[in-house]
Short mmCIF file of C-alpha atoms in Angstrom, two decimals:
data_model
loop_
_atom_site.label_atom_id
_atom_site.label_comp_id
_atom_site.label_asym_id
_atom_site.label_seq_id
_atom_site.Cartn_x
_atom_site.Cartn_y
_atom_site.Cartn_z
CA UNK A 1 102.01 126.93 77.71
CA UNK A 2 102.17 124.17 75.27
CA UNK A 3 104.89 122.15 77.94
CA UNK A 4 102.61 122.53 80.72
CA UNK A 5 100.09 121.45 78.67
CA UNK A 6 101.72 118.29 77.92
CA UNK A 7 103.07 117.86 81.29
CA UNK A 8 99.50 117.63 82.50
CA UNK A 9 98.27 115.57 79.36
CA UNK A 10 100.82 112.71 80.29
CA UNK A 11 100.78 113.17 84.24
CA UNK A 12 99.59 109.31 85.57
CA UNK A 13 96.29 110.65 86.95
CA UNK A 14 95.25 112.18 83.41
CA UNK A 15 96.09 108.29 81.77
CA UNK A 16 94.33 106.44 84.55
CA UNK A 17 91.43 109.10 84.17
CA UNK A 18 91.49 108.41 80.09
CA UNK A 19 91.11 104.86 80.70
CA UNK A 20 88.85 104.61 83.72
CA UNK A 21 86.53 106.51 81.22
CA UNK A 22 87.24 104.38 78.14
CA UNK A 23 86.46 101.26 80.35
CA UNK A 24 83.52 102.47 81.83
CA UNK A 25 81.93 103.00 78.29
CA UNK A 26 82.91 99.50 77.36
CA UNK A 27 81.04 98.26 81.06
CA UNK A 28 77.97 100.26 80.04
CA UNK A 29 77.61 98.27 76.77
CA UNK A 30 77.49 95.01 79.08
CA UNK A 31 75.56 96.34 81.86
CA UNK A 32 73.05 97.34 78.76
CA UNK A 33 73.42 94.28 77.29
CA UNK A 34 72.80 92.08 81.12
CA UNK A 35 69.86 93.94 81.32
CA UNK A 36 68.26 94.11 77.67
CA UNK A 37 69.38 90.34 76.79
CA UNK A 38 69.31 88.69 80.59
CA UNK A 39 67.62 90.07 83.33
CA UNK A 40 64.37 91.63 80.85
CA UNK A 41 63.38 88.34 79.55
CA UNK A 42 63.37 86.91 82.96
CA UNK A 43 61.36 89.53 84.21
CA UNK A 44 58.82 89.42 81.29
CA UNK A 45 58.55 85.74 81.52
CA UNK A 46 57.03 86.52 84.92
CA UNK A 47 55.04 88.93 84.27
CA UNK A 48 53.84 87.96 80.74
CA UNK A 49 54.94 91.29 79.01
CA UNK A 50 58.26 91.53 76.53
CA UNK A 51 60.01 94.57 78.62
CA UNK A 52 58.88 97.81 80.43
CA UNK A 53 59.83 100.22 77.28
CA UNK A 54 56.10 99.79 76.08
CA UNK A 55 54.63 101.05 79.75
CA UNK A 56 53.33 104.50 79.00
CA UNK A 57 50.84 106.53 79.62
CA UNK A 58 49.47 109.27 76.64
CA UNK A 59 49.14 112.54 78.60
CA UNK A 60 48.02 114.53 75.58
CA UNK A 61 46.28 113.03 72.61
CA UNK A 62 46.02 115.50 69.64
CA UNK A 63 44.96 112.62 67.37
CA UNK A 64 42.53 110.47 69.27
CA UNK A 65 44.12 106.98 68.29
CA UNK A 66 45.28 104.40 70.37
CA UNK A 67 48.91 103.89 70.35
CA UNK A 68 50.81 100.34 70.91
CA UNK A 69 54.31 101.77 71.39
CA UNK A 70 55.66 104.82 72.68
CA UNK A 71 57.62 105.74 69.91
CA UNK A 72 54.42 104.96 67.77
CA UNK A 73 52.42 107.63 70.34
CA UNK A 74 55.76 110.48 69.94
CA UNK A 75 55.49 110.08 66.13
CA UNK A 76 51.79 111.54 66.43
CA UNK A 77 53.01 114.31 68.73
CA UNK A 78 51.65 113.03 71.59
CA UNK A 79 52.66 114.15 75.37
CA UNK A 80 54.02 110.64 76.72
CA UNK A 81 54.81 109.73 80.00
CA UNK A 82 56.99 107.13 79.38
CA UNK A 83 57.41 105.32 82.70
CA UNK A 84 58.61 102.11 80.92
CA UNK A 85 62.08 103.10 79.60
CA UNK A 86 62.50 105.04 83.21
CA UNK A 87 61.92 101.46 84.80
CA UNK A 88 64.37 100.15 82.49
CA UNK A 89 67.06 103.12 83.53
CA UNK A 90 66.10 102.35 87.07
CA UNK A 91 67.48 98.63 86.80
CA UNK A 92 70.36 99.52 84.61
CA UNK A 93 71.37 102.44 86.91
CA UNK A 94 71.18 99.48 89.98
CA UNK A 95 73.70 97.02 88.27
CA UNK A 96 76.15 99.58 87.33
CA UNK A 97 76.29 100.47 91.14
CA UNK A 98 75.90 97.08 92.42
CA UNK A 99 79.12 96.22 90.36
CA UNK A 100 80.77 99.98 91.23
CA UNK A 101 80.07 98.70 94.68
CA UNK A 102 81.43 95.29 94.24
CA UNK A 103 84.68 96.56 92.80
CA UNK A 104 85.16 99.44 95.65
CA UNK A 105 84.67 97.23 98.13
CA UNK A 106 87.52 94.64 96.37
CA UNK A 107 89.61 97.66 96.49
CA UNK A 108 89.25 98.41 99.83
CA UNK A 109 89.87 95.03 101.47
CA UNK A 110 93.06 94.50 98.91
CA UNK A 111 94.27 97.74 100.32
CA UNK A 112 93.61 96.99 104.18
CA UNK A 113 95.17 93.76 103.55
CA UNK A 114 98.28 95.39 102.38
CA UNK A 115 98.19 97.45 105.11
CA UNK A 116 97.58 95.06 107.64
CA UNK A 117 100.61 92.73 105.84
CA UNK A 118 102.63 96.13 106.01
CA UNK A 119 102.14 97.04 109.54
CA UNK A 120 102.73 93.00 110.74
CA UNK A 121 106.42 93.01 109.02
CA UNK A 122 109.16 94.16 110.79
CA UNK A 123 110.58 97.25 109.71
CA UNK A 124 114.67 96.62 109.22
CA UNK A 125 116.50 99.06 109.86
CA UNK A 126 119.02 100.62 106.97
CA UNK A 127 122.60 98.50 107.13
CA UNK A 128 124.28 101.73 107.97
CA UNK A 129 122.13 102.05 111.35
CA UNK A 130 123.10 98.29 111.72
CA UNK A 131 127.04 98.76 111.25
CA UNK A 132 126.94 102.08 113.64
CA UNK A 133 125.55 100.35 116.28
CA UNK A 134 127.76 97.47 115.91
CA UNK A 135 131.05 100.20 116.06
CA UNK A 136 128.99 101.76 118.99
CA UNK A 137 128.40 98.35 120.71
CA UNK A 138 132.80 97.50 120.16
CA UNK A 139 133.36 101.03 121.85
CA UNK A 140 131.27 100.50 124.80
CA UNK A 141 133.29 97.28 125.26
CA UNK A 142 136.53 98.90 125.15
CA UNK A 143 136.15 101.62 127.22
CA UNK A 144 134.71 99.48 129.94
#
């Protein structure tokens, strides 16, 4: 069990799975980063508020205060909608597919190119086929 264990642990697929996962951590600290540090300041220079994390509506109020932040309003135990940091997933969730989209669609025109450059080359055929039909072409000779 422990040999077909490690023959799955070290088959290519597992590896390429291992670090297809270990990069796409590493993306989601960028995308996080484009979107907290980049494209959120552009957006609340435009519309004159620092990000969307503070949009929230209190749902349930047990204290009767007015809250300023949402994690001001969950402190008190209030019921928050917190349709802010949803926005914010929303726009992160868009660039991570944007760029899952870009990179597919690299993938796919690299590999129809090879294809295409595959299918245009001339397919030699082995040097034995070449020699037997040379010995085949010599016979036809002689016995004509």
């Amino acid at each position: 069990m422990l040999k077909e264990f490690k023959e799955f642990a070290v088959k290519g697929n597992m590896l390429d799975l291992a670090v297809g996962i270990i990069l796409g951590a590493a993306f989601g600290t960028i995308v996080n980063s484009l979107v907290n540090d980049i494209i959120m300041p552009i957006i609340s220079g435009i519309l004159r508020m620092p990000d969307f994390s503070n949009l929230f509506v209190v749902l349930r109020n047990p204290t009767d205060q007015a809250f300023t932040s949402v994690d001001a309003a969950r402190e008190a135990g209030a019921a928050v909608l917190a349709y802010g940091l949803f926005i914010n997933a929303i726009i992160s969730f868009l660039i991570v597919a944007f760029a899952l989209f870009l990179v597919v669609k690299g993938y796919n025109n690299l590999k129809a190119q090879i294809a295409k450059e595959e299918e245009a080359a001339p397919v030699e055929p082995p040097r034995n086929e070449v020699l037997l039909q040379e010995i085949r072409d010599i016979l036809a000779k002689r016995t004509v």
